[in-house]
Amino acid sequence: MPLHPSACPLDCPDACGALLETDAEGRFVRLRGNPAHSWSQGTLCSKTAAYHEVVHGPQRLLEPQLREGDRLRPATWEEALEVIRARVGGLDGNRVLGLSYAGNMGQVARNFPSRLFHALGAWEADGAICDATAEAAHAAVLGAAVGPDLEVEVERSDVIVVWGAELRRTVQHLYPRVLRALRAGAAVFVVDVWRSDTLESLGAHGAIPVVLRPGTDAALALALVGRAFAAGRVDEARIEEQARGWRELREATVGAWTPERLQEVTGLEPSTVEALEQALFAAQRPLIKTGVGFARRRNGGASMRAVCALAAVLGHADRLHFESGDHFGLDNSSVARAHQRPPGTEGRVLSHAALGLELERRRFGAVFVHGHNPAAVCPDSARVRRALADPGCFVVVHELAHTETTALADLVLPATALPEQTDLYRSYGHRVLQLSRRACEAPGSCRSNVDAFRAIGVALGAGEAMGMETEEELVEGILQASHGRFQGDELARLRAGEPVKLAPRAGLARGTASGRIELSGAADAPEGLRGVPAWGPDDGGGTQGAFRLVCLPSVATHNTTYSASARHRARAGAPCVYGAPEDLQRLGIQDGQAVRVHNHQASLTLEARLDPRTPPGLLRIEGFPLEADIPEGIGVNALIPPTHADAGAGAVTGSAFVDLAPVG
């Protein structure tokens, strides 16, 4: 059967190389792994391997649907566009909101709808749900997010610290490389707040677990920084050349963290800290791989800044890997056309973390949603749901399959899937770029983000601003604008459909305010990034309770995308909350018993699971259980407060406190 080179379009650092398999009639059959892809090497995760179940599933949207009372009825595109013209055409741009996130990571699909919002002078959300805090903190200290080439450097490392990254669930193609390094003699440490799949599996081969209390990462990193200075492990001549603020950092950390204080704050045994200290201080080629989740807390910016500072003072700033997005250096400005904004409408960006509060103020008469399921994935999601259901706000959702958000929409528009569109995919975890061309026709009346939002623009009188480029021409516009980024035959190979690992960017600057490593933020830096990083307790963002709630990636589903796959829902099972056996038994809770997880934000009824891998005082929920499977009809993010982290205005999905009680 024909195979067409592509890449997984979902929000994952692996961005796996894929082959779109079509049958003799040109219909999409399934995704295969692409053996020519140097990172994923022909394998897909079990989630993406079943992508065809979403594309061909019964939940797939094939035609527009228009709300009549409490139901959605079939409609035509002509009718849908006429309704948009009638409901939105008279609104000022200040009353229109575009909501998107990472449902499709293509450079075209993700950015083209913004062309409409720019033309209208509308608002957009800042996207600060996942990595905004970690990104802002990393950028403040180390600048551009490139990091070492993980394809080769992992197995050249003598010490590897996996800090807050669940490789087994979220960076699956990194895990075997770390395992090979471990077996070859590298010392591996796994820092996390529970005995994760990564910690357990690598631990079986000799990796050292570092299980600390949530929100205490900065304390551990800063203690190690202080000990490095005190032990003479910092090359002060070198760091004087590379960094600013190192003396302030030295003064703040040396002697500040006694073993007793560090154990009291983090819960770590001194022997564990000493083992990590000795390994890092003696390492010649250490590698620190950070995740994102540990920074989704009220003090998450300080945590990331502290870990970055640790790498820097040890002389290995460029051997910390957070993300690799800045490696690509693509210019996609021609897609969104931000320059078309009417004067005076610049800066119309609102907080994603506080979306429910923003919508509740009834600021908007129309909301357009694409690549996003805000009713499920945003903090304070019960408030978001109520606001989206307000009849005074006209909600349009462009989506692949029915979601919690389409259930609230006034108008649902059917979107295309990966094999039915052309786009350019880059990773934020490795260095491979992939051009994916349309391999088959879309079913029903599905339209791509380009075709759908161009038609909406025409209906709203912004047709000229939307342009007439095809998806292929939009991709080519990015490549032409980025022409200087490519070396040798890279561009020719990319256009030919090959997965291309781009060579390092020549002359890439550090990217910080001073052009050097910033160990102490300037006085005029954004709040949370000033001065040296310091640990302070996570205050829970206004929530209270006996337990810290940690929301983790699911082994079965990818965000909410695979909620449309019956097999993935079955694999995920009933919505559960996991807690330490001693905690649950103390409350008289048995395994499998219905319990109420609650705080002032919301209350959810879930099944309890006694889990020895979860430390006392912690509760964890995996993935995004379907709201239809929870008696209250709301999801886990209803428990998350609409407050911000200390940097980047990021969401605080790891900060909430909750209480737990048996039902009945």
Coordinates of C-alpha atoms in Angstrom, one line a residue, residues 107 325 327-335 424 426 433 474-488 490-492 494-495 502-503 505:
Q107 CA 3.1 25.4 11.6
G325 CA 12.3 24.6 19.7
H327 CA 17.0 25.0 17.2
F328 CA 14.8 25.4 14.1
G329 CA 14.7 29.1 13.7
L330 CA 11.7 29.1 11.4
D331 CA 10.1 32.3 10.3
N332 CA 6.3 31.6 10.1
S333 CA 5.2 35.3 10.4
S334 CA 3.8 35.1 6.9
V335 CA 1.2 32.6 8.1
L424 CA 5.3 21.5 8.4
R426 CA 9.0 20.6 14.1
L433 CA 11.9 18.7 10.7
L474 CA 1.9 28.7 3.0
V475 CA 4.4 26.0 3.9
E476 CA 6.6 27.2 1.0
G477 CA 6.3 30.7 2.4
I478 CA 7.8 29.6 5.7
L479 CA 10.6 27.8 3.9
Q480 CA 11.4 30.8 1.7
A481 CA 11.4 33.1 4.7
S482 CA 13.7 30.7 6.6
H483 CA 15.9 29.9 3.6
G484 CA 19.1 31.1 5.4
R485 CA 18.5 28.5 8.1
F486 CA 19.1 25.5 5.8
Q487 CA 22.5 24.1 4.9
G488 CA 23.6 22.0 2.1
E490 CA 18.6 20.1 3.8
L491 CA 15.9 22.1 2.0
A492 CA 15.8 19.9 -1.1
L494 CA 12.8 18.4 3.2
R495 CA 10.8 19.2 0.1
L502 CA 18.9 20.3 10.8
A503 CA 22.5 21.2 11.5
R505 CA 22.2 27.2 13.8

